[in-house]
Short mmCIF file of C-alpha atoms and ligand atoms in Angstrom, two decimals:
data_model
loop_
_atom_site.label_atom_id
_atom_site.label_comp_id
_atom_site.label_asym_id
_atom_site.label_seq_id
_atom_site.Cartn_x
_atom_site.Cartn_y
_atom_site.Cartn_z
CA UNK A 1 125.27 86.17 76.19
CA UNK A 2 121.92 86.15 74.40
CA UNK A 3 122.57 85.60 70.68
CA UNK A 4 125.94 83.88 71.15
CA UNK A 5 124.78 80.49 69.91
CA UNK A 6 128.19 78.82 70.31
CA UNK A 7 128.14 79.51 74.09
CA UNK A 8 124.74 77.81 74.47
CA UNK A 9 125.95 74.85 72.40
CA UNK A 10 128.96 74.44 74.73
CA UNK A 11 126.80 74.83 77.84
CA UNK A 12 124.35 72.21 76.58
CA UNK A 13 127.12 69.75 75.71
CA UNK A 14 129.27 70.19 78.83
CA UNK A 15 127.17 71.24 81.83
CA UNK A 16 126.52 67.63 82.86
CA UNK A 17 130.26 66.90 83.00
CA UNK A 18 132.20 70.07 83.78
CA UNK A 19 133.27 70.25 87.44
CA UNK A 20 132.06 73.81 87.91
CA UNK A 21 128.48 73.21 86.74
CA UNK A 22 128.29 69.88 88.53
CA UNK A 23 129.27 71.44 91.81
CA UNK A 24 126.93 74.41 91.39
CA UNK A 25 124.08 71.97 90.76
CA UNK A 26 125.05 70.00 93.87
CA UNK A 27 125.04 73.19 95.94
CA UNK A 28 121.52 74.00 94.72
CA UNK A 29 120.41 70.44 95.53
CA UNK A 30 121.84 70.74 99.01
CA UNK A 31 120.13 74.10 99.63
CA UNK A 32 116.78 72.58 98.63
CA UNK A 33 117.37 69.57 100.87
CA UNK A 34 118.30 71.84 103.76
CA UNK A 35 115.12 73.90 103.38
CA UNK A 36 112.55 71.28 102.38
CA UNK A 37 114.03 68.03 103.66
CA UNK A 38 112.99 64.96 101.68
CA UNK A 39 109.87 66.70 100.31
CA UNK A 40 110.13 66.42 96.52
CA UNK A 41 106.68 67.97 95.91
CA UNK A 42 108.00 71.52 96.06
CA UNK A 43 107.46 73.74 93.05
CA UNK A 44 110.65 75.08 91.52
CA UNK A 45 111.27 77.80 88.92
CA UNK A 46 114.69 78.16 87.29
CA UNK A 47 114.74 81.77 86.05
CA UNK A 48 117.35 82.19 83.31
CA UNK A 49 117.73 78.41 83.16
CA UNK A 50 120.13 78.34 80.22
CA UNK A 51 120.19 75.00 78.42
CA UNK A 52 118.47 73.15 81.29
CA UNK A 53 121.32 71.30 83.00
CA UNK A 54 120.14 72.24 86.48
CA UNK A 55 116.51 71.33 85.78
CA UNK A 56 117.65 67.92 84.48
CA UNK A 57 119.79 67.41 87.58
CA UNK A 58 116.88 68.32 89.88
CA UNK A 59 114.64 65.96 87.95
CA UNK A 60 117.16 63.16 88.55
CA UNK A 61 117.00 64.00 92.27
CA UNK A 62 113.25 63.32 92.16
CA UNK A 63 111.84 66.84 91.86
CA UNK A 64 109.03 66.84 89.32
CA UNK A 65 107.27 70.22 89.71
CA UNK A 66 109.86 72.00 87.65
CA UNK A 67 109.53 75.05 85.41
CA UNK A 68 112.13 77.04 83.53
CA UNK A 69 112.25 80.34 81.67
CA UNK A 70 114.95 81.95 79.60
CA UNK A 71 115.23 84.90 77.22
CA UNK A 72 117.34 83.09 74.64
CA UNK A 73 115.83 81.12 71.77
CA UNK A 74 118.95 78.90 71.73
CA UNK A 75 118.59 78.08 75.44
CA UNK A 76 114.87 77.31 75.14
CA UNK A 77 115.45 75.08 72.08
CA UNK A 78 118.11 73.04 73.94
CA UNK A 79 115.77 72.71 76.95
CA UNK A 80 113.02 71.43 74.66
CA UNK A 81 115.49 68.89 73.25
CA UNK A 82 115.75 67.65 76.86
CA UNK A 83 111.93 67.65 77.09
CA UNK A 84 111.98 70.22 79.87
CA UNK A 85 109.00 72.53 80.56
CA UNK A 86 110.76 75.76 79.64
CA UNK A 87 109.30 78.92 78.11
CA UNK A 88 110.83 81.84 76.29
CA UNK A 89 110.44 84.78 78.71
CA UNK A 90 112.42 87.98 79.12
CA UNK A 91 112.99 88.36 82.86
CA UNK A 92 112.28 92.08 82.60
CA UNK A 93 108.68 91.00 81.93
CA UNK A 94 108.53 88.34 84.65
CA UNK A 95 105.39 89.90 86.15
CA UNK A 96 103.43 88.88 83.02
CA UNK A 97 104.61 85.25 83.04
CA UNK A 98 101.89 82.99 84.51
CA UNK A 99 101.14 85.68 87.12
CA UNK A 100 99.11 83.46 89.43
CA UNK A 101 101.86 80.82 89.78
CA UNK A 102 103.89 80.91 92.98
CA UNK A 103 106.92 78.74 93.79
CA UNK A 104 108.53 77.14 96.82
CA UNK A 105 111.94 77.77 95.33
CA UNK A 106 113.17 80.09 92.61
CA UNK A 107 116.68 79.65 91.30
CA UNK A 108 118.43 82.42 89.41
CA UNK A 109 122.03 81.48 88.72
CA UNK A 110 124.49 83.77 86.97
CA UNK A 111 121.85 86.03 85.47
CA UNK A 112 122.04 89.17 87.65
CA UNK A 113 125.35 90.08 85.97
CA UNK A 114 123.33 91.12 82.89
CA UNK A 115 121.21 93.64 84.82
CA UNK A 116 121.89 97.28 85.75
CA UNK A 117 121.29 98.37 89.36
CA UNK A 118 117.78 99.70 88.69
CA UNK A 119 116.75 96.63 86.66
CA UNK A 120 118.23 94.29 89.25
CA UNK A 121 116.14 95.87 92.04
CA UNK A 122 113.00 95.34 89.93
CA UNK A 123 114.02 91.77 89.09
CA UNK A 124 114.72 90.88 92.74
CA UNK A 125 111.30 92.21 93.70
CA UNK A 126 109.61 90.30 90.89
CA UNK A 127 111.42 87.05 91.75
CA UNK A 128 110.83 87.18 95.49
CA UNK A 129 107.24 88.34 94.91
CA UNK A 130 106.61 84.93 93.29
CA UNK A 131 107.72 82.95 96.36
CA UNK A 132 105.16 81.07 98.41
CA UNK A 133 105.29 81.69 102.17
CA UNK A 134 108.41 79.88 103.40
CA UNK A 135 109.86 79.91 99.88
CA UNK A 136 113.46 80.60 99.00
CA UNK A 137 115.41 82.32 96.26
CA UNK A 138 118.70 80.59 95.46
CA UNK A 139 121.15 82.66 93.47
CA UNK A 140 124.73 82.13 92.39
CA UNK A 141 126.54 85.15 90.96
CA UNK A 142 129.90 86.11 89.51
CA UNK A 143 131.95 87.70 92.27
CA UNK A 144 134.88 90.08 92.77
CA UNK A 145 136.30 92.26 90.00
CA UNK A 146 139.69 90.57 90.47
CA UNK A 147 138.27 87.55 88.62
CA UNK A 148 137.29 89.55 85.55
CA UNK A 149 138.88 87.96 82.50
CA UNK A 150 138.30 86.61 79.01
CA UNK A 151 135.30 84.60 80.24
CA UNK A 152 133.47 87.83 81.14
CA UNK A 153 134.06 89.23 77.65
CA UNK A 154 133.07 86.00 75.93
CA UNK A 155 129.70 85.72 77.69
CA UNK A 156 129.02 89.47 77.98
CA UNK A 157 129.12 89.75 81.79
CA UNK A 158 128.69 93.43 82.61
CA UNK A 159 129.33 93.25 86.37
CA UNK A 160 130.62 91.16 89.25
CA UNK A 161 129.24 91.29 92.76
CA UNK A 162 130.19 91.28 96.41
CA UNK A 163 127.70 90.66 99.18
CA UNK A 164 127.41 94.37 100.05
CA UNK A 165 125.91 94.98 96.56
CA UNK A 166 122.91 92.90 97.62
CA UNK A 167 122.50 94.09 101.22
CA UNK A 168 120.51 97.28 100.39
CA UNK A 169 118.31 95.31 97.97
CA UNK A 170 117.58 92.73 100.66
CA UNK A 171 116.78 95.24 103.37
CA UNK A 172 114.65 97.47 101.08
CA UNK A 173 112.55 94.44 100.16
CA UNK A 174 112.36 92.97 103.66
CA UNK A 175 114.29 89.86 102.57
CA UNK A 176 116.45 87.63 104.76
CA UNK A 177 119.81 86.23 103.79
CA UNK A 178 119.60 82.67 105.13
CA UNK A 179 123.01 81.53 103.93
CA UNK A 180 125.84 82.66 101.70
CA UNK A 181 129.36 81.80 100.75
CA UNK A 182 131.91 82.75 98.16
CA UNK A 183 133.40 79.80 96.30
CA UNK A 184 135.75 78.31 95.26
CA UNK A 185 138.11 79.69 97.88
CA UNK A 186 140.78 77.01 97.39
CA UNK A 187 141.03 77.62 93.65
CA UNK A 188 141.00 81.42 93.92
CA UNK A 189 144.71 81.97 93.51
CA UNK A 190 145.16 80.03 90.24
CA UNK A 191 141.92 81.50 88.84
CA UNK A 192 142.94 85.08 89.71
CA UNK A 193 146.40 84.56 88.19
CA UNK A 194 144.99 83.17 84.94
CA UNK A 195 142.41 85.97 84.65
CA UNK A 196 144.95 88.71 85.46
CA UNK A 197 147.30 87.30 82.84
CA UNK A 198 144.43 87.36 80.33
CA UNK A 199 143.85 91.03 81.16
CA UNK A 200 147.53 91.88 80.70
CA UNK A 201 147.50 90.14 77.30
CA UNK A 202 144.40 92.11 76.29
CA UNK A 203 145.92 95.38 77.48
CA UNK A 204 149.12 94.76 75.55
CA UNK A 205 147.15 93.83 72.45
CA UNK A 206 148.51 90.25 72.50
CA UNK A 207 144.94 88.97 72.40
CA UNK A 208 141.77 90.56 71.02
CA UNK A 209 138.50 91.12 72.95
CA UNK A 210 136.51 89.78 69.98
CA UNK A 211 138.38 86.48 70.18
CA UNK A 212 137.90 85.98 73.95
CA UNK A 213 136.97 82.42 74.95
CA UNK A 214 134.67 81.44 77.82
CA UNK A 215 135.75 79.00 80.55
CA UNK A 216 133.17 76.50 79.35
CA UNK A 217 135.47 73.75 78.11
CA UNK A 218 136.20 70.33 79.53
CA UNK A 219 139.68 69.84 80.96
CA UNK A 220 141.33 66.40 80.76
CA UNK A 221 139.40 63.83 82.77
CA UNK A 222 141.79 63.61 85.77
CA UNK A 223 141.89 67.39 86.14
CA UNK A 224 138.12 67.71 85.93
CA UNK A 225 137.83 65.05 88.65
CA UNK A 226 140.46 66.72 90.81
CA UNK A 227 138.82 70.16 90.58
CA UNK A 228 135.43 68.64 91.44
CA UNK A 229 137.01 66.87 94.42
CA UNK A 230 138.58 70.12 95.65
CA UNK A 231 135.35 72.14 95.54
CA UNK A 232 133.37 69.30 97.13
CA UNK A 233 135.91 69.01 99.95
CA UNK A 234 135.84 72.78 100.43
CA UNK A 235 132.06 72.74 100.76
CA UNK A 236 132.17 69.88 103.28
CA UNK A 237 134.93 71.30 105.43
CA UNK A 238 134.21 75.03 105.30
CA UNK A 239 130.64 76.19 105.66
CA UNK A 240 131.46 79.70 104.48
CA UNK A 241 134.53 81.10 102.76
CA UNK A 242 135.37 84.79 102.32
CA UNK A 243 136.61 84.87 98.71
CA UNK A 244 135.99 83.14 95.42
CA UNK A 245 134.85 83.78 91.84
CA UNK A 246 131.20 83.09 92.74
CA UNK A 247 128.83 84.24 95.48
CA UNK A 248 126.15 81.67 96.40
CA UNK A 249 123.15 82.98 98.35
CA UNK A 250 119.94 81.59 99.80
CA UNK A 251 117.31 84.26 100.46
CA UNK A 252 113.83 84.14 102.00
CA UNK A 253 110.97 86.63 102.28
C1 SAM B 301 125.41 82.57 82.29
S1 SAM B 301 123.91 81.89 81.73
C2 SAM B 301 123.40 80.96 83.14
C3 SAM B 301 122.43 79.89 82.79
C4 SAM B 301 121.98 79.01 83.95
N1 SAM B 301 121.28 79.75 84.95
C5 SAM B 301 123.16 78.28 84.54
O1 SAM B 301 123.48 78.52 85.71
O2 SAM B 301 123.77 77.49 83.83
C6 SAM B 301 122.81 83.27 81.82
C7 SAM B 301 121.43 82.93 81.30
O3 SAM B 301 120.57 84.04 81.56
C8 SAM B 301 119.76 84.24 80.42
N2 SAM B 301 119.35 85.65 80.42
C9 SAM B 301 120.13 86.75 80.42
N3 SAM B 301 119.38 87.86 80.42
C10 SAM B 301 118.08 87.45 80.42
C11 SAM B 301 116.82 88.12 80.41
N4 SAM B 301 116.74 89.46 80.42
N5 SAM B 301 115.71 87.37 80.41
C12 SAM B 301 115.76 86.01 80.43
N6 SAM B 301 116.92 85.33 80.43
C13 SAM B 301 118.06 86.04 80.42
C14 SAM B 301 120.65 83.88 79.25
O4 SAM B 301 119.95 83.56 78.10
C15 SAM B 301 121.40 82.68 79.82
O5 SAM B 301 120.75 81.48 79.55
#
């Protein structure tokens, strides 16, 4: 992902509108509300914050003690355009970033997919080590290999997860899984079919890996609204679902 400037430009332009980002941001907002109630004084770090859409959303919700870090110069520049307090930091060196600062909540969405097993264990330790007592780590991650498709190639995703990938990491570090769900369950079938078709096309040479496109594009307005409505309804009606292209987790120390 790092270095693919066109992906950051799309993220910056669309994350406030695209159903998928909007719903992910709402899920994070709800997890914070669930943990901290109406307290907006909590300190929040978005680790691998991308172009800052989530930090802007949280700011609109009234959270002001916000901090972001990312290892992409493109991402940091877009965050600065939004006047967000974001620094250029490689997460492999998180221990050296403002080492005395601790946070009530650390968010790390769709970043673990760029880390090998050994590096992920170190990153999890570093992230959770920066939580204040009672703090939480919120993390959304790409899930299930069945959803691998052009998007993964376009943004350089090296792995997808299921919950059991995290269980040893949690137990080794004495962490508690407070909540989790896969999402979006209701849209799984069409997403799997599209991604499998993309894989067939790649295998047959009908499309080229170098020309793969990410899913970051805005569908027509009614479809964007419909998809947002479906994922919102799913979240309201079903607390936890067993399958989906993302795994959303809330973890405490
Ligand atoms: C798929 S984007 C997700 C961005 C944001 N968290 C979101 O949910 O929209 C992954 C982000 O992780 C950042 N990233 C990947 N590896 C990183 C590393 N080693 N250090 C810091 N940031 C990294 C990328 O620059 C990118 O902004």
